[in-house]
Coordinates of C-alpha atoms (C1' of nucleotides) in Angstrom, one line a residue:
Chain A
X1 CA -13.7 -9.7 -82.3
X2 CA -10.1 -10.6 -83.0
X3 CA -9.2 -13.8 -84.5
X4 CA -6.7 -16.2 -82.4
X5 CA -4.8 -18.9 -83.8
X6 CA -5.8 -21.9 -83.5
X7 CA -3.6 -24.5 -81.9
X8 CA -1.6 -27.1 -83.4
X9 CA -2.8 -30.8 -82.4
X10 CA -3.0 -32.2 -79.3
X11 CA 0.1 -33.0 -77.6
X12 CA 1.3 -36.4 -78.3
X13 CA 1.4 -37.9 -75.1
X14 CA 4.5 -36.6 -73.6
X15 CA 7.2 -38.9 -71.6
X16 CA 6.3 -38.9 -68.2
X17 CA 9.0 -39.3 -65.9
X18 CA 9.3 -40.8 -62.6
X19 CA 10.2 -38.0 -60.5
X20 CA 12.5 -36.8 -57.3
X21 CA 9.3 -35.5 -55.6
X22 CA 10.8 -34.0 -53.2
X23 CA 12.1 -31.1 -54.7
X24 CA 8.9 -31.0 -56.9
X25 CA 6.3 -30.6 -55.1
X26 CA 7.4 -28.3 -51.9
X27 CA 4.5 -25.9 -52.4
X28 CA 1.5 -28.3 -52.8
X29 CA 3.3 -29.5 -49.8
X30 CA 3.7 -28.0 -46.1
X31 CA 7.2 -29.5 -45.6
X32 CA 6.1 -33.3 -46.0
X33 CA 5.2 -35.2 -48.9
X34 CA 1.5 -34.3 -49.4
X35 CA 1.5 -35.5 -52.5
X36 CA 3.2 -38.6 -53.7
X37 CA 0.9 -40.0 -55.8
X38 CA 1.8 -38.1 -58.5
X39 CA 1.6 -39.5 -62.2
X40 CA 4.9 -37.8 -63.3
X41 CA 6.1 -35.0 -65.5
X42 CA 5.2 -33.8 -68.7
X43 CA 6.6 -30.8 -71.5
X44 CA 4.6 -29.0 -73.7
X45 CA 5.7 -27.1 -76.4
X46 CA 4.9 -23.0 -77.4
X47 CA 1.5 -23.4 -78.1
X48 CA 0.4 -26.6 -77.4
X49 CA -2.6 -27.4 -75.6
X50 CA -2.8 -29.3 -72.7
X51 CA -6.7 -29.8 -72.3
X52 CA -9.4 -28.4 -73.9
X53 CA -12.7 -27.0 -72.8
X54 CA -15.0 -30.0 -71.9
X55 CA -12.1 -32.9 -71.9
X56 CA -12.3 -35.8 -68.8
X57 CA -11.1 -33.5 -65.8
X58 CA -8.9 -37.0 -64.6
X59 CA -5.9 -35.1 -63.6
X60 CA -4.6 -31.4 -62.9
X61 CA -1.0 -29.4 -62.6
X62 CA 1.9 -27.9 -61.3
X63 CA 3.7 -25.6 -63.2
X64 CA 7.3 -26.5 -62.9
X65 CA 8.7 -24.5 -65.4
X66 CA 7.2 -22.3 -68.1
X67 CA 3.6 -20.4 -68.5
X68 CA 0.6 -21.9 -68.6
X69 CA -2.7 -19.9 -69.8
X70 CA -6.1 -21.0 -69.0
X71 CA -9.0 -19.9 -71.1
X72 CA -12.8 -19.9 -72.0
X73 CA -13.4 -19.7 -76.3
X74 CA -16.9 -18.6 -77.8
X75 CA -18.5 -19.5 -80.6
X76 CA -17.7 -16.3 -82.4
X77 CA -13.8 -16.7 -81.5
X78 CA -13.6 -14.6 -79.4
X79 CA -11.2 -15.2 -76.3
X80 CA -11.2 -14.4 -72.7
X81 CA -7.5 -15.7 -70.7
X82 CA -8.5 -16.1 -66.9
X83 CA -5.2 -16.8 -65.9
X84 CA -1.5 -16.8 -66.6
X85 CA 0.4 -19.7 -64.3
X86 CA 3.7 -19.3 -63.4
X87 CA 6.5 -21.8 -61.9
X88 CA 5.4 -23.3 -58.5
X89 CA 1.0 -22.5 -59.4
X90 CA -1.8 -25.3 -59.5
X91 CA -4.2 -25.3 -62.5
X92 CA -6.5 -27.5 -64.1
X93 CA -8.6 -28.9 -60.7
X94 CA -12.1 -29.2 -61.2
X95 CA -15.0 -29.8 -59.1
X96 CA -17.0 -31.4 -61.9
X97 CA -16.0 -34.1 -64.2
X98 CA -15.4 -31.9 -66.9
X99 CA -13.3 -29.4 -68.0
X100 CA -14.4 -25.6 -67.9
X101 CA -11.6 -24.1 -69.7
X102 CA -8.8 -24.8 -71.9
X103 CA -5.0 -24.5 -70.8
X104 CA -2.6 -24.2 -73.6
X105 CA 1.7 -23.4 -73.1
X106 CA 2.3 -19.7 -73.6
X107 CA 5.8 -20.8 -73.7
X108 CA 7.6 -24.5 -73.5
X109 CA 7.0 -25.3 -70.3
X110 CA 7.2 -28.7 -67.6
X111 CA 4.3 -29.9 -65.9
X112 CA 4.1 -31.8 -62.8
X113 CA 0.9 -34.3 -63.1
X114 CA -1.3 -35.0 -60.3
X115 CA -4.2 -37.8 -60.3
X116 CA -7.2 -36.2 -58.8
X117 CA -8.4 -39.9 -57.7
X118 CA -5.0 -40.2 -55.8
X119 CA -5.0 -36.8 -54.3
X120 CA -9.1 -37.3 -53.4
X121 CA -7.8 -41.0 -51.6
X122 CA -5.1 -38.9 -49.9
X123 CA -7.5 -35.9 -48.8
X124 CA -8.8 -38.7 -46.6
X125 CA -7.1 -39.5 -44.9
X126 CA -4.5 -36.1 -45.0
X127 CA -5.5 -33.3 -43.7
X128 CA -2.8 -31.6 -45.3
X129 CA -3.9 -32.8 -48.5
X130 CA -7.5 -31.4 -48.3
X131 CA -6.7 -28.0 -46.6
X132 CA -3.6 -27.2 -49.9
X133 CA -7.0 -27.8 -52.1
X134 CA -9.0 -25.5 -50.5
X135 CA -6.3 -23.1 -50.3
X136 CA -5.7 -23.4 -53.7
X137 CA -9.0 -23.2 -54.6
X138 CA -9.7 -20.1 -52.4
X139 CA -6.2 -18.4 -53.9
X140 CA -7.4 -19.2 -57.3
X141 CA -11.2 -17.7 -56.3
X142 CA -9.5 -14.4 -54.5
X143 CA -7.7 -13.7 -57.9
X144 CA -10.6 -14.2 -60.3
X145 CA -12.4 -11.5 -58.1
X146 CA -9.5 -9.5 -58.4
X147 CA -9.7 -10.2 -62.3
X148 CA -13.6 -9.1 -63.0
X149 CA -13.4 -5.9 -61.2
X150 CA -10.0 -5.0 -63.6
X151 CA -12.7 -5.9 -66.4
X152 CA -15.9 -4.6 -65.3
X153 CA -14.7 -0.9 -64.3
X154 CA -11.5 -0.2 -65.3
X155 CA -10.4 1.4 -68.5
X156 CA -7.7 0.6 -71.2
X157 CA -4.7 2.5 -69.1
X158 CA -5.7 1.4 -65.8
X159 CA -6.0 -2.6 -67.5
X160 CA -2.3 -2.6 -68.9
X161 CA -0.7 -0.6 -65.9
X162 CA -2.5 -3.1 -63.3
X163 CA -1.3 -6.1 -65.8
X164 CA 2.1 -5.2 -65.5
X165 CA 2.5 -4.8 -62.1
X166 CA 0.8 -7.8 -61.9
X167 CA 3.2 -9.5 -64.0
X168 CA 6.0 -8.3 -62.0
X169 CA 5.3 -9.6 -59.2
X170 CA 5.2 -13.1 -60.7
X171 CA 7.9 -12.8 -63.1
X172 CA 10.1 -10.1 -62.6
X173 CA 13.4 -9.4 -61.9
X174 CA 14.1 -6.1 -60.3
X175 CA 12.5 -3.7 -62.7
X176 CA 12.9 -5.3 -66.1
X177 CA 10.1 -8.0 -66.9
X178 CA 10.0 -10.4 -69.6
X179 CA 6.7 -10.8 -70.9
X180 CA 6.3 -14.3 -71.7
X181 CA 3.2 -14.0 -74.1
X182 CA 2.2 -12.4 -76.9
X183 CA 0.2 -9.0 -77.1
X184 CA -2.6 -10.7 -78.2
X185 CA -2.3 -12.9 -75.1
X186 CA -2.2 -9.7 -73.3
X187 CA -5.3 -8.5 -74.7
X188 CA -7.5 -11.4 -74.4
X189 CA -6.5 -11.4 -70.3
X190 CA -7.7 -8.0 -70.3
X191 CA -10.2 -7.8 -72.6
X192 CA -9.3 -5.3 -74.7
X193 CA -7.6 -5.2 -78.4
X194 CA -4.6 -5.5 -79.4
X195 CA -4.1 -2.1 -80.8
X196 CA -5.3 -0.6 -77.5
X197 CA -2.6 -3.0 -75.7
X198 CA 0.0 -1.6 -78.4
X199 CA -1.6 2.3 -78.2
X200 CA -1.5 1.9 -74.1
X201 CA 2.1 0.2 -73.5
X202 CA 2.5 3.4 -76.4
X203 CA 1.4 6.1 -74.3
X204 CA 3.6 4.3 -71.4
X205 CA 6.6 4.9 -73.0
X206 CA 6.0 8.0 -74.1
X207 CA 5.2 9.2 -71.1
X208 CA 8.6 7.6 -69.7
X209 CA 6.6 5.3 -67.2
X210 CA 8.3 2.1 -68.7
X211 CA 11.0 1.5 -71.8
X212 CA 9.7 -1.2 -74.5
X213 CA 11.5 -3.5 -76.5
X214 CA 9.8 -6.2 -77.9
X215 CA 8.3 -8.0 -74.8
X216 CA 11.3 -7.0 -72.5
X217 CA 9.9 -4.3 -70.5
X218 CA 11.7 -2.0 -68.0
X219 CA 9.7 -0.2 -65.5
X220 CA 11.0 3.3 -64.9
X221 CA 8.6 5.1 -62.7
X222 CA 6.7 2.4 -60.7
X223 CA 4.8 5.2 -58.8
X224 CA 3.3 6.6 -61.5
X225 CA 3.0 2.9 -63.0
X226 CA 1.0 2.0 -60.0
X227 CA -1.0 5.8 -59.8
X228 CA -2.7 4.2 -63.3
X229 CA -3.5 1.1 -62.5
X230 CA -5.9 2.6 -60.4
X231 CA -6.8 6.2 -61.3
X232 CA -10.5 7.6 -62.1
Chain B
X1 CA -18.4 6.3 -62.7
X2 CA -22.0 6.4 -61.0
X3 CA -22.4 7.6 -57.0
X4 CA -23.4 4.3 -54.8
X5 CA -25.5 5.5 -51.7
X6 CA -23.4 4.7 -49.0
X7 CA -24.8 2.6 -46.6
X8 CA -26.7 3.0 -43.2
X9 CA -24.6 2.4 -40.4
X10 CA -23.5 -1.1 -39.2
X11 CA -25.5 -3.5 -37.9
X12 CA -26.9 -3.2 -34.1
X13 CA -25.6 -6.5 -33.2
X14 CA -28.4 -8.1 -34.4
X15 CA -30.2 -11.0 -32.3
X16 CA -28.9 -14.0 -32.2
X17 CA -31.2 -16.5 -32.2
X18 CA -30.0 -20.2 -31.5
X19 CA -31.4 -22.0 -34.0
X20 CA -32.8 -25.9 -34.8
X21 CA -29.8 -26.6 -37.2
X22 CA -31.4 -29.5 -39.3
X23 CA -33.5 -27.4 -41.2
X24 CA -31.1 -25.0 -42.0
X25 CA -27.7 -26.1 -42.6
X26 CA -28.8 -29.0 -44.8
X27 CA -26.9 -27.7 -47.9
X28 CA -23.7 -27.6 -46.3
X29 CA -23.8 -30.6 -44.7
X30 CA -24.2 -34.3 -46.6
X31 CA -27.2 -35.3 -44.3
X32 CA -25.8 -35.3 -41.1
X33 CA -24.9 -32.2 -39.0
X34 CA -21.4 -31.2 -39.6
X35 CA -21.9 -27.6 -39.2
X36 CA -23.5 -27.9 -35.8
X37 CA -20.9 -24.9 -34.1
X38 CA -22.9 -22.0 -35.8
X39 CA -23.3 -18.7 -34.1
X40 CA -27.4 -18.5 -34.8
X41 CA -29.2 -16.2 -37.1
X42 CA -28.8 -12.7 -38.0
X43 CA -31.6 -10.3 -39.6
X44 CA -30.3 -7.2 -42.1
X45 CA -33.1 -4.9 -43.0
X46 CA -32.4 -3.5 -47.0
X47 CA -29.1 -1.8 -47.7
X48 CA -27.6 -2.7 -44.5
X49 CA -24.4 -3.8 -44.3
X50 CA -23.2 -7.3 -43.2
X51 CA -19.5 -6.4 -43.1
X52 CA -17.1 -3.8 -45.0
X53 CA -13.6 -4.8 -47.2
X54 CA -11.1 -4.7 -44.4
X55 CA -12.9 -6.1 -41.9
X56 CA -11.8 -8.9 -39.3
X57 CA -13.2 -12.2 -41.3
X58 CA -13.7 -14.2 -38.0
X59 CA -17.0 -15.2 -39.5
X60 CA -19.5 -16.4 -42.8
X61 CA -22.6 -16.9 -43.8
X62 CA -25.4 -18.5 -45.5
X63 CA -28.6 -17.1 -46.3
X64 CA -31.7 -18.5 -45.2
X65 CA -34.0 -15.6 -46.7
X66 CA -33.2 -12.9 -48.6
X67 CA -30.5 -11.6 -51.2
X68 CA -27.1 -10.5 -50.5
X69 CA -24.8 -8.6 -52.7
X70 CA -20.7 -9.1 -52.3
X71 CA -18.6 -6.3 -53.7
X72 CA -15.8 -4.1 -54.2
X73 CA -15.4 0.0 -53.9
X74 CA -12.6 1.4 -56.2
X75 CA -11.6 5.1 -54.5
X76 CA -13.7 7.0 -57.2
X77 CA -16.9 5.5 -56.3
X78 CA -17.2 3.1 -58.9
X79 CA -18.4 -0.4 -57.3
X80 CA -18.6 -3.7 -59.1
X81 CA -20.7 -6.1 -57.6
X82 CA -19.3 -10.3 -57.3
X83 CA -22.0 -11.9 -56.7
X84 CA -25.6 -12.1 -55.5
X85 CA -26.2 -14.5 -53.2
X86 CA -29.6 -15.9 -52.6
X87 CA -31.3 -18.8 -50.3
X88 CA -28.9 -21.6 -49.1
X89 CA -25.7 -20.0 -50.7
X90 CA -22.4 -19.4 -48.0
X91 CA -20.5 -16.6 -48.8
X92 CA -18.2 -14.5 -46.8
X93 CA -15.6 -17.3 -46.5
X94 CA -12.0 -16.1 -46.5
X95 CA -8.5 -17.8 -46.5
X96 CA -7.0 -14.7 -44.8
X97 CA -7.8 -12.6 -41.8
X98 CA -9.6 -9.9 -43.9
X99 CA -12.2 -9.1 -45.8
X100 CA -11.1 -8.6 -49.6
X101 CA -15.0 -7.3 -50.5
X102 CA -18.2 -6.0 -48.9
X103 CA -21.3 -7.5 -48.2
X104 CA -24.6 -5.8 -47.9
X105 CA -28.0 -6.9 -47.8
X106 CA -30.3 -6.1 -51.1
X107 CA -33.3 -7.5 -49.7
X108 CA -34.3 -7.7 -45.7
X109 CA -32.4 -11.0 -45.5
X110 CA -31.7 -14.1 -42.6
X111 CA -28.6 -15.2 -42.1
X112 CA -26.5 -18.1 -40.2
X113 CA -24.0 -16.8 -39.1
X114 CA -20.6 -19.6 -38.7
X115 CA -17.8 -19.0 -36.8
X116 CA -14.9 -19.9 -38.6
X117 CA -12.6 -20.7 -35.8
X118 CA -15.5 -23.7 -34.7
X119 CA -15.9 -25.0 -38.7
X120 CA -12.0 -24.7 -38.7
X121 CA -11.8 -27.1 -35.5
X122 CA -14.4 -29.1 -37.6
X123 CA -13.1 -29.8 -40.4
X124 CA -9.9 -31.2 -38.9
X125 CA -11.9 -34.2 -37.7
X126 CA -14.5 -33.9 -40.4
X127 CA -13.9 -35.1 -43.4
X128 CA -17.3 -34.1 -44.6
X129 CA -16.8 -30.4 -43.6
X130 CA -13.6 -29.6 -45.3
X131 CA -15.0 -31.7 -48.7
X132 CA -18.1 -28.7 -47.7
X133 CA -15.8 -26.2 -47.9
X134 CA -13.6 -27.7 -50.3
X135 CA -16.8 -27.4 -52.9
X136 CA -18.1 -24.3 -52.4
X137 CA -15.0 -22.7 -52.7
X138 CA -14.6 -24.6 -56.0
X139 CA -18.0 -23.6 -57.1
X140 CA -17.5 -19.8 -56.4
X141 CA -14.6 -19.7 -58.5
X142 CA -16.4 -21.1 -61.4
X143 CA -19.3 -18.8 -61.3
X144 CA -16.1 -16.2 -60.9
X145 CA -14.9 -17.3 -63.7
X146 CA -18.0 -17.2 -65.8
X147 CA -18.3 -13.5 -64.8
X148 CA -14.8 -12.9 -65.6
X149 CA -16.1 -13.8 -69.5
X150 CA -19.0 -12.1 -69.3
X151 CA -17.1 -8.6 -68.6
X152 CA -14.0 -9.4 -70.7
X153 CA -16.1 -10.1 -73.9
X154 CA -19.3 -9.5 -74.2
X155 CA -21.3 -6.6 -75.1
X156 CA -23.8 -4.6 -73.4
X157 CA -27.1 -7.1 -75.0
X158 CA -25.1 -9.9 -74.2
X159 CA -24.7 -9.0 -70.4
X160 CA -27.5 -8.3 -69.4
X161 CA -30.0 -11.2 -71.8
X162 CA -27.0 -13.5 -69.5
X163 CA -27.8 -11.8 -66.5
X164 CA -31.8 -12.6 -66.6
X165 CA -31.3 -15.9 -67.4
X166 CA -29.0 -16.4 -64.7
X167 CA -31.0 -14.9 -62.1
X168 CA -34.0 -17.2 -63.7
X169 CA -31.8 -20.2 -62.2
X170 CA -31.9 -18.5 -58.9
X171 CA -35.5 -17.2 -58.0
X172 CA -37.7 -18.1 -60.8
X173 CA -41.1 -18.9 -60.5
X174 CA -42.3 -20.4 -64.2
X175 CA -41.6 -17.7 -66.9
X176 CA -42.1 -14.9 -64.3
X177 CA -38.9 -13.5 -62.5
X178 CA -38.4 -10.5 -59.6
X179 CA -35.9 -8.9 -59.4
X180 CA -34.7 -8.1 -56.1
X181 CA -32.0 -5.4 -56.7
X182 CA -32.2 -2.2 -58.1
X183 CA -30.8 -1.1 -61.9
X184 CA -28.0 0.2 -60.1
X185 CA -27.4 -2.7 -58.7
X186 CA -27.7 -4.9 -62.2
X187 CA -25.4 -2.5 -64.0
X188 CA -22.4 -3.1 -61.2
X189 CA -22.8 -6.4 -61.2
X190 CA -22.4 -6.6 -65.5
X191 CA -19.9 -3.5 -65.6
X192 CA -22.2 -1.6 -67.2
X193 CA -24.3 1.8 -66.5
X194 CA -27.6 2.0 -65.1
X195 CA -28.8 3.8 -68.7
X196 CA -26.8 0.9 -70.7
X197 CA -28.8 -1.5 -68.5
X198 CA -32.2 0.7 -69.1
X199 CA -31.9 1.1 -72.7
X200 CA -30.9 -2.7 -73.2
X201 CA -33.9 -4.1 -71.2
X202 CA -36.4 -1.7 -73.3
X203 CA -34.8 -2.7 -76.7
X204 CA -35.6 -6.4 -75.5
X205 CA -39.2 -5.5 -74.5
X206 CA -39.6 -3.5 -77.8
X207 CA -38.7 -7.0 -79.5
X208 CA -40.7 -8.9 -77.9
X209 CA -38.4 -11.2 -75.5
X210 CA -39.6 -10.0 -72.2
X211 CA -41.9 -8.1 -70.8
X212 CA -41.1 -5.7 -67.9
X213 CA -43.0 -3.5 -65.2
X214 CA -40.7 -2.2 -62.9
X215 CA -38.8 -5.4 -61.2
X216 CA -40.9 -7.9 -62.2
X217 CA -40.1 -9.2 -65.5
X218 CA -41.5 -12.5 -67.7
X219 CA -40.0 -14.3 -70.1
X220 CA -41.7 -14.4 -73.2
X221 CA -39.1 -16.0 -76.2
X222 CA -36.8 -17.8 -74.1
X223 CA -34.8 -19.1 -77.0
X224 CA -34.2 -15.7 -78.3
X225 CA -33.0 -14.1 -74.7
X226 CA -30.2 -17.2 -74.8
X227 CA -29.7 -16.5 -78.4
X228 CA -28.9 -12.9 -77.0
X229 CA -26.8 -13.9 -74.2
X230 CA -24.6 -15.7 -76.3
X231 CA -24.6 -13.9 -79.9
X232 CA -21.6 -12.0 -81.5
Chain C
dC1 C1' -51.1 17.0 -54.1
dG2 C1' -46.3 17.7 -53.7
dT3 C1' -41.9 15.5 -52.9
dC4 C1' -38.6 12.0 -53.3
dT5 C1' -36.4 8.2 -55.5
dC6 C1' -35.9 5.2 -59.1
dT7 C1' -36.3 4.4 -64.0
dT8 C1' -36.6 5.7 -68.7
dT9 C1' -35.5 8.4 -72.6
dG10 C1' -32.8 11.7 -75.4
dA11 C1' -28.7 14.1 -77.2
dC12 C1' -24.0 14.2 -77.3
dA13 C1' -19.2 13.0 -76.3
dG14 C1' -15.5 9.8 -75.6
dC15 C1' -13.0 5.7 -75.6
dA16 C1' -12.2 1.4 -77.5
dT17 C1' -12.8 -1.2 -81.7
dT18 C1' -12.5 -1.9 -86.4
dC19 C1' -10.3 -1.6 -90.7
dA20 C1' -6.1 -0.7 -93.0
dA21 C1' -1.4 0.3 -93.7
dC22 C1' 3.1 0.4 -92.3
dG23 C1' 7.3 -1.2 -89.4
dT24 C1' 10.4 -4.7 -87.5
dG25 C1' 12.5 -9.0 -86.6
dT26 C1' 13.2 -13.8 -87.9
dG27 C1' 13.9 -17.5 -90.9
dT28 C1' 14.6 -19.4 -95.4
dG29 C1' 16.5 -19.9 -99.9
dG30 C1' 18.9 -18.1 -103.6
Chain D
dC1 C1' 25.2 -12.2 -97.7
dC2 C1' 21.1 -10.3 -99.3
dA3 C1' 16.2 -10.8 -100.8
dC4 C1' 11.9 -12.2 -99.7
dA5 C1' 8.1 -13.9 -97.0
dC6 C1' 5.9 -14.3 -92.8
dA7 C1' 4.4 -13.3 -88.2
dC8 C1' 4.0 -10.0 -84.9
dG9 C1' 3.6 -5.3 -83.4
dT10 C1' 2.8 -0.4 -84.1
dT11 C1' 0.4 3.5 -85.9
dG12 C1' -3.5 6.0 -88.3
dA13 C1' -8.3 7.2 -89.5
dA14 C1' -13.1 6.3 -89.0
dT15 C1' -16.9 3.9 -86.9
dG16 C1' -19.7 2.6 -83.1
dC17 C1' -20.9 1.3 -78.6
dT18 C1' -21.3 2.7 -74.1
dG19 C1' -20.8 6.5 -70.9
dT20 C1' -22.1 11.2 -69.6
dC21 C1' -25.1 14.8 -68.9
dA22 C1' -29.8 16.3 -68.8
dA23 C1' -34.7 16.0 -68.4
dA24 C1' -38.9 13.8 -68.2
dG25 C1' -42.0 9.8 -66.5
dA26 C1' -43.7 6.7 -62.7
dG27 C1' -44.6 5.0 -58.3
dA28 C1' -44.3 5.5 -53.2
dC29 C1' -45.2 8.2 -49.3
dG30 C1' -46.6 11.8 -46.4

DNA sequence: CGTCTCTTTGACAGCATTCAACGTGTGTGG
DNA sequence: CCACACACGTTGAATGCTGTCAAAGAGACG
C-alpha cells in the first residue's frame, strides 16, 4: 500500500470570470450554445483539489486547459485514479447529490464551471442539452469498462503499454508524449506500484520500444508498443 | 488465463411475445408508460447468448427473470465479466452502432427487448425517457466505477467478502443468498481465479463468516464479511 | 454404478509488492 | 558557483500473494 501525498488545502475560491462562451464550450455544444448558463471559469494550481469525495455535487466541469484526475481514497491510503481528463472532457456530474470521487489538478489547469440546476432547467426544455449528458455519461461509462478489464486481467507490461497508448491519443504529439503526472499517478490509474511502473517503462526502453527522459517519452516502435498492451 | 466454454449457438429467434407493458416496464418509466415502443419478451435458456461484442446494437434490454452476465473476451481466452444484471436492470444500451461487450444468460432468463430506434424517437418528445436513460447510464458508470476500485486495489479476501455482499443487495432473501453463477463466473467478474475464489470462500467458512454448500451461501457474522470487504 | 462437470484442496512457481538503497534533478543558501 | 537538502525516480533483493498445474471430492445424470 503506497502512501500519497496528501493535498494542500482547499482551493481558495478561485476568480471566476465571465466568459466568451462561445469559444468555450463548443464540445458540450453541437454548434449552438447548449450551455450558457455557465457559472464561469476557475484555475487550480499543481495539486490542488477541486472536490473531494462526499462534498455537495452543486456543479461539474470542463477541462479547458490542464489535467484533471478523478479518484476514490480508502481508509488504508491506498489510491485508485479512474480517470485522467484532458482539455475539451466533462468531469464531476453526478447523479446523486453527493460526490463519489475526488478530482484534484495533476497539473495547473482552467476549468470551465457548469451549474447542474441550470443545465437540469435547460435539459428541459433542450434536447441538445439532455442528449450531450447522456453522451457524456455513456462516454465516460464505455471507458471505465475499458478501465476494469486493463485491471482485472492484464499484467504489469500489458498495464503500462496500454497506458501509453492511451495517453497518446489524448496528449500526444506525433510520437513524443509528455506525461503530465507523476509515476505514482501512473501507478494508482493502473493499479500497480511504482517500482513496477519504473521496472516496466525499464524494460521498455531497454527493449528500444520507447526512449525515457523524465516524463517526456518518445515512442519508437508503436507496433511492438501496441503487440504488449495486449499480449497473453 | 482459465478456458471459458464457449457458448451454444445463437439464439433461434426467440418468441416474441407482445406483452401488457405496465407491469413490466415500471422501473424505467416514472409511473406512466414512456417505454410503450418495446419489441416484446425474449426467453434465453442458461449459457445462451443474448448478443456477441461486435454485434449490430439496434436493441437493449431489461430483465424481467433471470441473471445476465455482460463481458469482454481478450484473444487468449481470458474473459472479465462487467456486470451481472438481475430483475428490472436495462443493460445492453450503447451510444455507438456496436456492441463493445457480450451478453449471455447465467440463468434461464426473460427479457424486454427495446428497440432503440422507437426509445430514440421517444425520448425526443419525452422528457421523462431521456431523464430514464439519462440515469441509468449514470448509475452503470458508478457501479463501473466501484468495480474499477475493487480490481485496482484490493486483494483477493477483499474481492470476493465485496462481492457477496454485493450480490446480497441484489437477490437476498434474509441472511441466506444463491448464487446464480458459477465460480468461474465469480472469479471473472473480481479478476481473480476460480482456485483464488475457492480457497478465499473456504478460509471465510473455516472462520466462521459464512457458511457455504455449493451455491447457496448464509451469512453468518455480517460485520466481519464488511470488515473483510473493506480491510487493508 | 460409471461418467461428467464443477468445486475443492495441495504443492509449487511466478509476478508484483515490499523494503531498502542509490541516482538525478531542482531549489535554496552560503 | 558550489554544497546541501529534498522530492522524485530507478534499481536491487527478498517476501508473499495469486496463478498454475495436478489430483481428489461431490453432485447430477444416465
Amino acid at each position: 500500500m503506497q502512501a500519497q501525498t496528501a493535498l494542500a488545502a482547499r482551493p481558495t475560491l478561485p476568480a471566476v470570470a465571465s466568459i466568451h462562451a462561445k469559444s468555450w464550450i463548443n464540445a458540450l455544444d453541437e454548434g449552438r450554445d447548449a450551455l450558457r448558463a455557465v457559472g464561469g471559469v476557475q484555475h487550480f494550481g499543481q495539486d490542488q483539489e477541486i472536490y473531494a469525495d462526499g462534498d455537495a455535487a452543486d456543479v461539474f466541469f470542463k477541462v479547458v486547459s490542464g489535467v484533471v484526475r478523478t479518484c476514490k481514497f480508502l481508509s488504508d491510503g491506498r489510491r485508485q485514479i479512474e480517470a485522467f481528463h484532458v482539455d475539451g472532457e466533462l468531469f464531476g456530474l453526478e447523479l446523486g447529490g453527493e460526490r463519489r470521487l475526488s478530482a484534484e489538478a495533476v497539473t495547473d489547469c482552467s476549468l470551465i464551471v457548469y451549474r447542474r440546476r441550470s443545465i437540469e432547467q435547460q435539459a428541459v426544455t433542450d434536447q441538445t442539452v439532455s442528449r450531450q449528458l447522456f453522451q457524456h455519461a455513456m462516454q465516460s461509462l464505455t471507458q471505465a469498462q475499458a478501465h476494469s478489464l486493463l485491471l482485472g486481467r492484464r499484467g504489469a507490461a500489458e498495464r503500462v503499454a496500454a497506458f501509453l497508448l492511451d495517453w497518446m491519443g489524448k496528449a500526444s504529439k506525433g510520437h513524443s508524449l509528455h506525461l503530465a503526472m507523476s509515476r505514482q499517478d501512473i501507478a494508482d490509474y493502473l493499479g500497480l506500484t511504482i517500482e513496477t511502473v519504473s521496472r516496466t517503462l525499464t524494460r521498455l526502453r531497454e527493449d528500444d520500444v520507447i526512449a525515457v527522459h523524465r516524463a517526456e517519452i518518445r515512442v519508437i516502435d508503436r507496433a511492438e508498443l501496441e503487440a504488449r498492451a495486449d499480449a497473453a
